[in-house]
Amino acid sequence: MQCAGYPEDKLRSLADRLPCRETQVTTLLSLMGEPDQYSYPSIFIYGHRATGKSHVVFSVMKDLELPYTFVDCVECVSPALLFHRVLLAFFGPDAAASLPRCPSLSDFVRLYKQMSSKTPATQTRFIILDRAERTRDMDFSLLPALLRLQELVSDNVTVILLSQVVWEKFRPNTGCFEPLLFHFPDYNKADLVQILSRDHHPSYTPELYASYINILLGVFFSVCRDLRELRHLAALNFPKFCEPLEKGEAKESDIHKLWRNIEPHLQRAMQTVYLREVSSMQWKEQQMDEKETTTPRGLSAHAHIELPYYSKFLLIAAYLASFNPARTDRRFFLKSHGKIKKTNFLKKHEKTSNHLLGPKPFPLDRLLAIFYSVVDSRVAPTASIFSQIMSLVSLQLLTQIGHDDQLDAPKYKCAVSMDFILAISRTVNFDAVKYLYDFL
Amino acid sequence: MSRYITRLRVRRTYRLNGAPVGEDRKLKRLYHESMTISLDGRTDNATVYLGQFILIEGDDDDNPFVAQLLKLYYDDSGKKKTALVQWFVRMCEIPHNKRKLLGRDSHPQEIFYYHDRSCDNEVDAETILSAVQIEFVSPEAPFPEGKSKDVLFVKLLWDTKAFRALSSEIMQPPLSPKSPPPPSRRPPARVLPTPDLTVMKRATMSGALIRGSMSTGKLISEAESLHSASKLSAAKALSARRRSRATSGPHVRKKLDLYKILDEPKGTGKTLTSKLNTSPTGRISISIRLTPLTEPFSPAKQENDGESNEFFGLQPLEEPPLSTGRTPRKREATPRRASLRGQTAEEDNEDSPVLTAPTPRSKRKSAQLVSSRIRKQLNLLGNKDDLQSDGEDGDDDDDCFVPTKIDLQSSSDEEVEAKMDSEDELVVKRRRGSRTPRSTEKTHTSARTPRKTPSKKNAPATPRTPRTPRHATPSIPSRSAPARKPGNVLEEARARLHVSSVPESLPCREQEFQDIYNFVESKVIDGTGGCMYISGVPGTGKTATVHEVIRSLQQASEQDEIPQFRFIEINGMKMTDPHQAYVQILQKLTDQKATPDHAAALLEKRFSAPAPKKETTVLLVDELDLLWTRKQNVMYNLFDWPTRRNARLVVLTIANTMDLPERIMINRVASRLGLTRMSFQPYTFKQLQQIITSRLNRVKAFEEDALQLVSRKVAALSGDARRCLDICRRATEICEHSAGLQKGSGLVAMSHVMETLDEMFSSSYITAIRCASLQEQLFLRAVIAEFRRLGLEEATFQQVFVQHQALCRVEGLQPASVSEGLAVCQRLGSCRLLLLEGSRLDLLLRIRLNVSQDDVLYALKAD
Amino acid sequence: MTSKRKSTALTEAQCVSLAQKILRERLCQQRLPEQPVGLESQYRHLLELLKRTAVHGESNSVLIVGPRGAGKTMLLGCVLRELMNLKEVLKNVLQVELNGLLQTDDKIALKEITRQLHLENVVGDKVFGSFAENLAFLLEALKSGDKSRSRPVLFILDEFDLFAHHKNQTLLYNLLDVSQSAQAPVAVVGLTCRLDVLELLEKRVKSRFSHRQIHLLNPLSFTQYVEAVGSQLSLPQDFPHPKFCDEWNRSVTKLCEDKSVEELLRRQFNSSKDFRSLYMLLFLAVIRVSPSHSTLRESDLLEASRLISADSKANILHGLSVLELCLIIAMKHLNDTYDGEPFNFQMVHNEFTKFIQRKSHTIHKFEKPVVMKAFEHLVELEMVRAVDSATGKVQREYQLMRLMLEHGQVMEALQKYPQCPTDVKQWALSAFA
């Protein structure tokens, strides 16, 4: 990687600090050109998360000691902050201080002009906006203005936008200055191996680690290509992988054995990829006693929360009410329903399945009716029942539909998932599935 | 804006005293000779007599109207007190354009005998503030120096056209007939402005005592003491009154002082005369003012050795009291008393306590309090008490003395001082709030002693609030070389055709002109008010006509065919929100700055106060509809003020829509508008033609039919004269080009006009489509195709894109990617050939055409 | 080459960097061209208009209308440059430049005007006074001027259409009113890309605008376009290293004749005529020039155009995991079965599980939460979009979504996708068949 106008050694160090991104770095550098040359007014870099967009840009700026500001738009709740950061970085605190209290774009540009006329840019100045998609929500004129900032302040400045959303979704309605689009592709498998195997465990050989990474990717690659996540997984599972070696059951050479050893764990790990349900500490413990942990740790494991007895039934009733068509209630809940042919209850085709379309609202009395028929002991419709319904609503297990002011017939919806209900009904040993129209 | 709170005015109660002196049979009026003005809450009354000069409450509080009281009577209804007066005008009341007629610049205290039949000299007696002192000066004589600023001078007579010398019968001092009646008829105590018994007792008693045992020489001192007593009480009344009306400004003070002066005559004849016609004492007083305050005597001496004899003439008179062992403090007091006569001519009076200090016999609490104060201050400043007195009078003629006073304070009398302070604070605020340029006189007075100036200086200079600096004059820098004059015929024509160039006359609007003229003229002549609503589409010469009317009316008033009137113009578009209207009107009437609320209050007062105006105000409100507010109070006021009995306000309102009143005005507003409406019709082509020709008069730049074409075209479109003129101008330019290219007649011909017309009126869409890139054109086709397919005027990008790709294949182009497609689509959207939704829902954004399908097809077919 | 390097002071590398410097400035539109291309008539019109204001003190108002990147600003820049060269103008004209993007309301705009006119209520760069006062002050100032004596003021309003959205259009009304009345001479020049800009103006404002519009709709033919490319790329004659310059220019001319280059230029020309996009293309090409290959080659241009015309969504799709890809295919299925009706996660998941149960061998079953995560990632990438943003009451699973991908895009992505499982491909094909 060689590019005019920058010291060789720095470029070299840059190159090996940014593996598998040579092409991107070179393109970026050539876009920037030599420090004193003009760069394109605005550059839009897009690509998936953890493909090193901000990392590459940041380290290029940093190592080559270019004048730059790196602003994460998530941090900038208001444009004022953005302006402040920029001025601060380029012209020092006094410039930033001279911004009025709630600065408009006009103020910002004016100040920038003043300052840059005082200290004209010998090198291209760079304003880097991470998570640029946020700028769309800020101020309608902010994004267009930033895109043509070079022209507005007549200074050698380039705005670099980083985002994982494509450019078409940025373009304002009356058009704007089109930035240069520049895509950061994702790492392919080889790249990932190369990068991941960089942080190998000191006490083991790189080869071993590399093979471990290969196994890991073999399992996870289809699910996630997020470098960060993979790093996490690798770190998480490596001890388990090395266990046989610790115990001396296997040598580093027989990878296959190790693979057989680690494979089930990885499978299990895959059930919870991306979801940090348990801390990595807990995770280790689980792995230590893997014998009895046959049931995969999923949400279901954490699904049930403790509820009063009747509340559970109320919730179940609500679920039934919101996922069964009202017309089927007779069949399900009448103690002695006449002989109704099952043919009436041949299921319609897939489309009408309520479990796809989601819960339907139901009136209070229907809920109560089902509740009474479902719960085995006799309950009086006391105030406590109603209060329990309210508490369920406040727990957001039920949601109340319509206005709160309508006292006569409030409507509710059940807002819990199938397996949650199953877990609940298991605790009160009630077979909910038997009562569900979709599962006849 | 706290400083703008409308000031609290003391209610005055008026009483016509005495039995009616005369009676008018046919008018059934009873004429009275004097009127007592008493302020509620105060115990002292002021009385004005016939023939006295009086101040009459006007719209400008710093300069109340001046007049001479001629008659006092109850009007026909028998309850309303009315006064017949002879007006005097101040310079500031004379219309600007006339002021130069007075060869010199007028003396700040100069007023003019006002001689104008048209102006009604009958005022509501309730508006009389107080009496004022006026001196007649012969035209050639210089203005007497060193008079207090409350004495007004009359030199000339003003009869709305010119300044003339006063005739002798006016000249003769008018006070003499009704000068204070001899004590025989009225014991002096009774007319003392304060019925405060102790004062009276003391006054009479001391008088008696002295009269009992004094040589003739003492008479003066007696007079002095009496006088001082009266002054003391006056002072008391003053300070008390000041407390009550602290919020009202310095000018109120001035009135108060006038009260005092008004009271003086009834003190004793001697002091009065001594004050009225002894300038020397006046000068003495001045001299003493000017001295460095540490040592009041010597400069006084060397200053006025001229009349030192009188000065010393006074001193021996004081000796005997000294010999009769009075308090030594008296001695310090004496010389000051000499100066006092002069001082009393000015408004300071608080130093009278200094006089009473030596008379501790009086057991009056207030006197003791005051004297104790004096004593302290004497102790703590040795003989600096002249300064003290200064400080004292400072806080009743000038707020800037707060500091001095404060550090002069002593613990005993805080409650009094504290009150004063607070007042003064208020005063300070108010003063800075609405300082009108007129109040510069005060700065004169302030210049009297060096001590005042520093605190005074910064008062007007730097603005407190960061508003536009006062010195800032709005102006565009002028160019080094003057603009080039039009060279050839076409340039000449272009200059004449520019909308801005004011034509000699407005053709084709004679009727409207006449109507408006008559309307305004009649109102101005019989001094009533009224309002008129003028509507018409833009560019039909509404504003121009009104301006024309005003111009000719002003000429008329120049030639005195009609009385003076004042023209004010505001424009709804030229203000940031409706309520600014008040501010602008106020600023243009009396160039005061104020907040909207305050301005509204002031205007309300101005237009509803019965105080007579000397001229009608004509107010032009352009772009009326912009003054709409939810409560419509602005419009309401604009239409309501003219209806007030003596507002003398004529309002001309202009807006575009004919039915504005019906549409946006609520009834109470619309009803006020009345029926005087007028609507300007769009110009017909003949009129337009006439307008152009009249503008171009005799500059032959256009061929006849070219003009015809323009005017017909515009008349057909909008009848907007501006448009017409613009087209003509453009045509001349084009003509110039072509002339430059090939030799044609210099005149603007049909061809040029045609070119101009389609340059200005042809829709740019068609050309835009023709110049669009191939992909863009294809996309437009695709849009139409999709519309046809759906039978709707709307489709999502996704649907159109499918069509687009199909078309690409047909055209043998490689189909564009979605990104490109979107780019193309949004490019069309950005120049509004298409109407698009937000770009976030990229595939799903809905597309509409902003042009008719036929236009698109036409444009696409053409190439 | 060697001979040349000996012959001159400048090394090859320096030449390249110098050439780059020049071209970059040109392509970033930092330097105005000597003459605007293909805009002669507009140029003349505008110039004379402004000249009349500057010299004769005749007030005018004009709109420059043209699509993005048509060179409005450039045109104005050139005109002003020439105008300012006239001696009698230079000292006599005041300029006020406003931009609708920056001066987003009249308050700000007024302050800016006052500042740029250096009126007397400006101290340092602070403008005193309230909004109302500023307006009054400015109007007073303009009124005080007159045709012959006071300096003409050029008001340049970029993004003119945005000013029309200010409250009551107060600013526009007043500026245009001044331009139509005997006050200080002004020229109001508006730049906009909206053809319908006049319809935005209130009628009283519209009536005060002299309906002069200068349209920048370049009717360039392709040949002119190519010429423009050539002129833009070629180095100036005063280039310090004549040999290099000649070589470069020769290469450029060669380039313009090259078939493939012409073909790609044609594509560019077809997609959009405006110069800015062309400049972007050329810029991307130019930056690839380096000492290693010191002249512009068609490969550079091809590469550049590839970069430009790439479909960004396809790029993103390429980076998805198999799971996410499967979800997209599932959505595609749903779209086809319920022709374009919105769907919710539950349905997608259902489709997905069906696929796994029936056909899949390589993909094993995932926990629902994991799938949910993948789904959410797609939402984050805005490949999937919620129909209504009312996310409050509805559970995430049941929120209605739409797929924001074209049929073609998905297919293309599948073709390009690295080691895509065959059964997934077949599944996808079964959907699109």
JSON list of C-alpha atoms in Angstrom, two decimals, chain A residues 239-291:
[
{"chain": "A", "resi": 239, "resn": "PRO", "atom": "CA", "xyz": [-11.90, -22.69, 27.70]},
{"chain": "A", "resi": 240, "resn": "LYS", "atom": "CA", "xyz": [-14.39, -25.46, 27.01]},
{"chain": "A", "resi": 241, "resn": "PHE", "atom": "CA", "xyz": [-12.49, -26.26, 23.84]},
{"chain": "A", "resi": 242, "resn": "CYS", "atom": "CA", "xyz": [-9.24, -26.55, 25.73]},
{"chain": "A", "resi": 243, "resn": "GLU", "atom": "CA", "xyz": [-10.71, -28.67, 28.51]},
{"chain": "A", "resi": 244, "resn": "PRO", "atom": "CA", "xyz": [-9.52, -32.00, 27.12]},
{"chain": "A", "resi": 245, "resn": "LEU", "atom": "CA", "xyz": [-6.06, -30.58, 26.72]},
{"chain": "A", "resi": 246, "resn": "GLU", "atom": "CA", "xyz": [-6.14, -29.46, 30.31]},
{"chain": "A", "resi": 247, "resn": "LYS", "atom": "CA", "xyz": [-7.24, -32.90, 31.41]},
{"chain": "A", "resi": 248, "resn": "GLY", "atom": "CA", "xyz": [-4.67, -34.38, 29.06]},
{"chain": "A", "resi": 249, "resn": "GLU", "atom": "CA", "xyz": [-7.31, -36.47, 27.35]},
{"chain": "A", "resi": 250, "resn": "ALA", "atom": "CA", "xyz": [-6.19, -35.14, 24.01]},
{"chain": "A", "resi": 251, "resn": "LYS", "atom": "CA", "xyz": [-3.24, -33.59, 22.30]},
{"chain": "A", "resi": 252, "resn": "GLU", "atom": "CA", "xyz": [-3.36, -30.48, 20.20]},
{"chain": "A", "resi": 253, "resn": "SER", "atom": "CA", "xyz": [-2.87, -32.64, 17.14]},
{"chain": "A", "resi": 254, "resn": "ASP", "atom": "CA", "xyz": [-6.13, -34.57, 17.18]},
{"chain": "A", "resi": 255, "resn": "ILE", "atom": "CA", "xyz": [-8.45, -31.77, 16.27]},
{"chain": "A", "resi": 256, "resn": "HIS", "atom": "CA", "xyz": [-11.27, -34.16, 15.52]},
{"chain": "A", "resi": 257, "resn": "LYS", "atom": "CA", "xyz": [-11.54, -35.27, 19.11]},
{"chain": "A", "resi": 258, "resn": "LEU", "atom": "CA", "xyz": [-11.57, -31.75, 20.30]},
{"chain": "A", "resi": 259, "resn": "TRP", "atom": "CA", "xyz": [-14.22, -30.96, 17.75]},
{"chain": "A", "resi": 260, "resn": "ARG", "atom": "CA", "xyz": [-16.44, -33.76, 18.95]},
{"chain": "A", "resi": 261, "resn": "ASN", "atom": "CA", "xyz": [-15.96, -32.45, 22.44]},
{"chain": "A", "resi": 262, "resn": "ILE", "atom": "CA", "xyz": [-16.85, -28.85, 21.74]},
{"chain": "A", "resi": 263, "resn": "GLU", "atom": "CA", "xyz": [-19.51, -29.41, 19.07]},
{"chain": "A", "resi": 264, "resn": "PRO", "atom": "CA", "xyz": [-22.57, -29.89, 21.37]},
{"chain": "A", "resi": 265, "resn": "HIS", "atom": "CA", "xyz": [-21.66, -26.84, 23.39]},
{"chain": "A", "resi": 266, "resn": "LEU", "atom": "CA", "xyz": [-21.44, -24.78, 20.29]},
{"chain": "A", "resi": 267, "resn": "GLN", "atom": "CA", "xyz": [-24.77, -26.10, 19.15]},
{"chain": "A", "resi": 268, "resn": "ARG", "atom": "CA", "xyz": [-26.23, -25.01, 22.44]},
{"chain": "A", "resi": 269, "resn": "ALA", "atom": "CA", "xyz": [-24.46, -21.70, 22.26]},
{"chain": "A", "resi": 270, "resn": "MET", "atom": "CA", "xyz": [-26.03, -21.18, 18.89]},
{"chain": "A", "resi": 271, "resn": "GLN", "atom": "CA", "xyz": [-29.46, -21.16, 20.47]},
{"chain": "A", "resi": 272, "resn": "THR", "atom": "CA", "xyz": [-28.55, -18.03, 22.28]},
{"chain": "A", "resi": 273, "resn": "VAL", "atom": "CA", "xyz": [-26.38, -16.26, 19.76]},
{"chain": "A", "resi": 274, "resn": "TYR", "atom": "CA", "xyz": [-26.88, -12.49, 19.90]},
{"chain": "A", "resi": 275, "resn": "LEU", "atom": "CA", "xyz": [-29.10, -12.72, 22.92]},
{"chain": "A", "resi": 276, "resn": "ARG", "atom": "CA", "xyz": [-27.08, -11.95, 25.98]},
{"chain": "A", "resi": 277, "resn": "GLU", "atom": "CA", "xyz": [-29.48, -13.65, 28.31]},
{"chain": "A", "resi": 278, "resn": "VAL", "atom": "CA", "xyz": [-26.83, -14.77, 30.72]},
{"chain": "A", "resi": 279, "resn": "SER", "atom": "CA", "xyz": [-23.62, -13.08, 31.63]},
{"chain": "A", "resi": 280, "resn": "SER", "atom": "CA", "xyz": [-20.53, -14.82, 30.39]},
{"chain": "A", "resi": 281, "resn": "MET", "atom": "CA", "xyz": [-19.84, -15.71, 34.00]},
{"chain": "A", "resi": 282, "resn": "GLN", "atom": "CA", "xyz": [-23.09, -17.66, 34.30]},
{"chain": "A", "resi": 283, "resn": "TRP", "atom": "CA", "xyz": [-22.40, -19.15, 30.93]},
{"chain": "A", "resi": 284, "resn": "LYS", "atom": "CA", "xyz": [-19.16, -20.65, 32.17]},
{"chain": "A", "resi": 285, "resn": "GLU", "atom": "CA", "xyz": [-20.89, -22.11, 35.19]},
{"chain": "A", "resi": 286, "resn": "GLN", "atom": "CA", "xyz": [-23.49, -23.71, 32.99]},
{"chain": "A", "resi": 287, "resn": "GLN", "atom": "CA", "xyz": [-20.78, -25.24, 30.94]},
{"chain": "A", "resi": 288, "resn": "MET", "atom": "CA", "xyz": [-19.02, -26.57, 34.02]},
{"chain": "A", "resi": 289, "resn": "ASP", "atom": "CA", "xyz": [-22.05, -28.60, 34.98]},
{"chain": "A", "resi": 290, "resn": "GLU", "atom": "CA", "xyz": [-23.23, -29.50, 31.53]},
{"chain": "A", "resi": 291, "resn": "LYS", "atom": "CA", "xyz": [-24.46, -32.94, 32.46]}
]
